[in-house]
Coordinates of C-alpha atoms in Angstrom, one line a residue:
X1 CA 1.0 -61.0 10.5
X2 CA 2.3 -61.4 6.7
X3 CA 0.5 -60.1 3.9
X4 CA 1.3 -60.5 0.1
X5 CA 0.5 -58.3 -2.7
X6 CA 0.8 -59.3 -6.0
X7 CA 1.4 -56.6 -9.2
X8 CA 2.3 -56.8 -12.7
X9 CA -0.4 -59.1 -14.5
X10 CA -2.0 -57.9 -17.3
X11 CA -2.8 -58.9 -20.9
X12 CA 0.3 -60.2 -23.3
X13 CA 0.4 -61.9 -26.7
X14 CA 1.9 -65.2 -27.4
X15 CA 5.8 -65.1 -27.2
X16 CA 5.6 -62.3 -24.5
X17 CA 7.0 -61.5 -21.3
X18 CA 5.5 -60.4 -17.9
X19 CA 7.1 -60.2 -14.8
X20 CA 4.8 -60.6 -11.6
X21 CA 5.7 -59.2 -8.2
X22 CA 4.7 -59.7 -4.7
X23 CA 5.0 -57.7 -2.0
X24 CA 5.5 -58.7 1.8
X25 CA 4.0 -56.7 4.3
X26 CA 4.1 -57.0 8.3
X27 CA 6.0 -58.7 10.3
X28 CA 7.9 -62.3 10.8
X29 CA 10.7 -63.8 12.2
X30 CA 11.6 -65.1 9.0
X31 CA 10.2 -65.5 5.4
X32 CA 10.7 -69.5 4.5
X33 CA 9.9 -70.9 1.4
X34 CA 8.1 -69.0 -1.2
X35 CA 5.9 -69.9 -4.4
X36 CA 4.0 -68.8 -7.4
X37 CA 1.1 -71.1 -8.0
X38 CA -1.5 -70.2 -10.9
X39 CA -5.3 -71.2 -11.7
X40 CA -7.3 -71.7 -14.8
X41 CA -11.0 -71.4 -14.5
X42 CA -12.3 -74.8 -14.4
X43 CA -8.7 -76.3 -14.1
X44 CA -7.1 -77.5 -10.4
X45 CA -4.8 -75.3 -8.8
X46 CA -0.8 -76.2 -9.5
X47 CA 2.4 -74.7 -8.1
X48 CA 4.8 -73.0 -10.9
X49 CA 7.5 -72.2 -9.1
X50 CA 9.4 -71.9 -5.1
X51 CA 12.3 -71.0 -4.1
X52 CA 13.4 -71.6 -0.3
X53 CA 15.3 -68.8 2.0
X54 CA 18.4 -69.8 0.9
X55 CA 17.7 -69.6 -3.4
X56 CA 17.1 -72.9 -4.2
X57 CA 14.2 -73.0 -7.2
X58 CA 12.1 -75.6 -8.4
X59 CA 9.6 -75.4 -11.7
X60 CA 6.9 -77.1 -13.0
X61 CA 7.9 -78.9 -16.2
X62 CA 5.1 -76.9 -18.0
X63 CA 7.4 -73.3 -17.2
X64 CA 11.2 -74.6 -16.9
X65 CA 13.4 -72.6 -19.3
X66 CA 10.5 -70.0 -19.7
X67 CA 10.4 -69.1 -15.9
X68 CA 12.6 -67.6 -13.3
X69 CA 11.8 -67.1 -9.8
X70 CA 13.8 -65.2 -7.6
X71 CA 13.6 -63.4 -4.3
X72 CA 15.1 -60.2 -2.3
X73 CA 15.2 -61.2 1.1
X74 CA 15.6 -57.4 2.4
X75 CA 12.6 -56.4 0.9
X76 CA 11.2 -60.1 1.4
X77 CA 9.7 -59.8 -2.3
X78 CA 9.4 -62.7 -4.4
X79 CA 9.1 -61.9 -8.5
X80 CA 8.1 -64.5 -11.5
X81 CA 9.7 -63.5 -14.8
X82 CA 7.7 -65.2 -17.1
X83 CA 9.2 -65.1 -21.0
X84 CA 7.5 -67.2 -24.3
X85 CA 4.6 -67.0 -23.0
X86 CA 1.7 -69.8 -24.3
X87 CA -2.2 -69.1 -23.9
X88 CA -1.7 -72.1 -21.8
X89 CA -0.2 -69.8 -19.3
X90 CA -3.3 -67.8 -18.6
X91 CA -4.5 -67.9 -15.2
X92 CA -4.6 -66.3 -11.9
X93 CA -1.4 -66.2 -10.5
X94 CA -0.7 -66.6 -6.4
X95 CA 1.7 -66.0 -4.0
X96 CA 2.4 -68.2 -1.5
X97 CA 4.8 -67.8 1.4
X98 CA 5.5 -70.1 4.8
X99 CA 6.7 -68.3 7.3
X100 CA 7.6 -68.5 10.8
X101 CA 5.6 -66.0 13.2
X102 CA 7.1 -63.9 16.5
X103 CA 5.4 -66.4 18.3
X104 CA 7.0 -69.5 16.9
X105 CA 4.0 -70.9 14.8
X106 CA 5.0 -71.4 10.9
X107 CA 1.9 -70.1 9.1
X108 CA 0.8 -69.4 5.2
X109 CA 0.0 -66.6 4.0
X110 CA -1.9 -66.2 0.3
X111 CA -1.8 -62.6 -1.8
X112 CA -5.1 -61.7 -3.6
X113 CA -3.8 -62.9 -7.2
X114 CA -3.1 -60.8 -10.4
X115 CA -4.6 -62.2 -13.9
X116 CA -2.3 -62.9 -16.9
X117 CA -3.9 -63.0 -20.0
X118 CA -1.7 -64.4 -23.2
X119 CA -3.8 -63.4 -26.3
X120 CA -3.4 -62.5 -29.5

């Protein structure tokens, strides 16, 4: 019922900026919490950052002060603007959402994932 669609990855040197987006399509009753989570190839998944429906944010201690989450609930988007950037902060990057369906069921929906590269 909710799709997500992740844009802006790409390839950045060290001390860079990229700002991710992702893109809500379909319908809901609501949009709950929603989260960037990343993944390094032979490293475990982790969450980077959420932010619930009302704009309360939460960071991993490896991105606080370089990260910023932030939604739009009228476009129900959810963007990651990610400054300093480290080679430690390549990975595929995910959005996540929870959200509650017309039939009452909260479900989870995952977007494809966008690749950041930080590179000299």
């Amino acid at each position: 019922q909710v799709q997500l669609k992740e844009s802006g990855g790409g390839l950045v040197q060290p001390g860079g900026s990229l700002r991710l987006s992702c893109a809500s399509s379909g319908v809901a009753y609501s949009i709950d919490d929603m989260r960037w989570y990343r993944q390094a190839p032979g490293k475990q998944r982790e969450l980077v950052a959420s932010i619930t429906s009302g704009g309360i944010a939460s960071y991993a201690d490896s991105v606080k002060g370089r990260f910023t989450i932030s939604r739009d609930s009228a476009k129900i988007t959810v963007s990651l603007q990610m400054n300093s950037l480290k080679p430690d902060d390549t990975a595929v990057y995910y959005c996540n959402a929870d959200y509650m369906a017309l039939g009452g069921k909260t479900l989870v929906s995952w977007g494809q994932g966008t690749q950041v590269t930080v590179s000299s």
